[in-house]
Amino acid sequence: MHSQAKYLSGDKDSIKEFIDKFDVFLFDCDGVLWSGDNLFEGTVETLELLRSRGKQIVFVTNNSTKSRSDYKKKLTDMGIPATVDEVFGSSYSAAIYISRILELPADKRTVYVLGERGIETELDSENIPHIGGTDPSLNRIISSEDYASIASGSSLDPSVGVVLCGLDFHLNYLKLCLAYHYLQRGAVFLATNIDTTLPSAGKLFAGAGACHAPLVAMLGGTKPASLGKPSQAMMEAIEGKFKFERSKACMIGDRLDTDIRFGIDGELGGTLCVLTGVTKSPDDWKDGRTVPSEYVNKLGDLMGAA
Ligand SMILES: O=C(O)[C@H](O)[C@H](O)COP(=O)(O)O
Ligand SMILES: [Mg+2]
């Protein structure tokens, strides 16, 4: 880990030297490429510059609301050429973990989802049965019948072996209580990611970590295993798919406890922090716990090497 982050913005030679050090750039999305649907200045040009220099680009996002194909569409709609194979999201990471790593009893293979369509799509891609999620019948206030049927277990699906939590724009009391009772019955507690906030429109909003925080409180502090950044299960899955040399790879992100931690723990060749998302200034890493190797004001500053 670095004790001092090198500031690159405006330093043409250092930017060129930085880019030349790496063959692969792992790009975080929210807070780096855009804020919500607002693309940051210079993003398209910077990605074009890196590709023109033969760099491999991988989009590594913790945003679980979209599948890989959804992200490919968002990227291309925003003017960023991308293929589905270049996208690796936390929902996909979780689906791979559940289908290929987690060993569940044969009668406990169903996943109860607290989250959006992106999680469901990726579970489908791994043929994992799931309930909850975007089921419209759950978008309502809990009833006295619900209390009774959840308490007795008569409305609970006995095949649920996992509760998987992501960013849920339709979160409610009923859904949290269903998740809690599945967990109480022994379901494995998983999260796509731990991000407590979501950058959008230049400010911060509730993130996936805030969505499952009520369950952590109800469970007396038990936290889910998270399959997004900084999980090294995700790094290993990405490395397995793209076969890159870690010392020649750089993680570019806006969040210290996910993106930069992901790159440091993964012993990548470098970590570049941008100040357009969650992290706002070098003061944010003055405790020395998670210090990027380099930083810029915004991604587009790398155009200094053009
Ligand atoms: O709350 C969340 O899920 C995250 O803030 C968000 O989606 C992170 O996405 P990323 O910055 O990893 O693209
Ligand atoms: Mg981000």
CSV table of N, CA and C in Angstrom, one decimal, residues 98 102-110 129 158-162 186-188:
chain,number,residue,atom,x,y,z
A,98,ILE,N,-22.7,-18.2,-6.0
A,98,ILE,CA,-23.8,-19.1,-5.6
A,98,ILE,C,-23.8,-20.4,-6.4
A,102,LEU,N,-20.5,-21.8,-3.7
A,102,LEU,CA,-21.3,-22.1,-2.5
A,102,LEU,C,-21.9,-23.5,-2.6
A,103,GLU,N,-21.8,-24.3,-1.6
A,103,GLU,CA,-22.4,-25.7,-1.6
A,103,GLU,C,-23.7,-25.6,-0.8
A,104,LEU,N,-24.8,-25.8,-1.5
A,104,LEU,CA,-26.1,-25.7,-0.8
A,104,LEU,C,-26.7,-27.1,-0.8
A,105,PRO,N,-27.5,-27.5,0.2
A,105,PRO,CA,-28.2,-28.8,0.1
A,105,PRO,C,-29.2,-28.7,-1.1
A,106,ALA,N,-29.4,-29.9,-1.6
A,106,ALA,CA,-30.2,-30.0,-2.9
A,106,ALA,C,-31.6,-29.4,-2.7
A,107,ASP,N,-32.1,-29.4,-1.5
A,107,ASP,CA,-33.5,-28.9,-1.3
A,107,ASP,C,-33.5,-27.4,-0.8
A,108,LYS,N,-32.3,-26.8,-0.9
A,108,LYS,CA,-32.2,-25.4,-0.4
A,108,LYS,C,-31.5,-24.5,-1.5
A,109,ARG,N,-31.9,-24.6,-2.7
A,109,ARG,CA,-31.2,-24.0,-3.8
A,109,ARG,C,-31.8,-22.7,-4.3
A,110,THR,N,-32.9,-22.3,-3.7
A,110,THR,CA,-33.6,-21.0,-4.1
A,110,THR,C,-33.0,-19.8,-3.4
A,129,PRO,N,-32.7,-20.7,-9.2
A,129,PRO,CA,-34.1,-20.2,-8.9
A,129,PRO,C,-34.1,-19.1,-7.9
A,158,PRO,N,-39.9,-23.3,1.5
A,158,PRO,CA,-38.9,-24.1,2.2
A,158,PRO,C,-37.6,-24.3,1.4
A,159,SER,N,-37.6,-24.0,0.1
A,159,SER,CA,-36.4,-24.3,-0.7
A,159,SER,C,-35.4,-23.1,-0.7
A,160,VAL,N,-35.8,-22.0,0.1
A,160,VAL,CA,-34.9,-20.9,0.1
A,160,VAL,C,-33.7,-21.2,1.0
A,161,GLY,N,-32.5,-21.1,0.4
A,161,GLY,CA,-31.2,-21.4,1.1
A,161,GLY,C,-30.3,-20.2,1.2
A,162,VAL,N,-30.7,-19.1,0.5
A,162,VAL,CA,-29.8,-17.9,0.4
A,162,VAL,C,-30.7,-16.7,0.4
A,186,GLY,N,-32.0,-20.2,8.7
A,186,GLY,CA,-30.7,-20.8,8.3
A,186,GLY,C,-30.2,-20.4,6.9
A,187,ALA,N,-30.9,-19.5,6.2
A,187,ALA,CA,-30.5,-19.2,4.9
A,187,ALA,C,-29.1,-18.4,5.0
A,188,VAL,N,-28.3,-18.6,4.0
A,188,VAL,CA,-27.0,-17.9,3.9
A,188,VAL,C,-27.2,-16.5,3.6
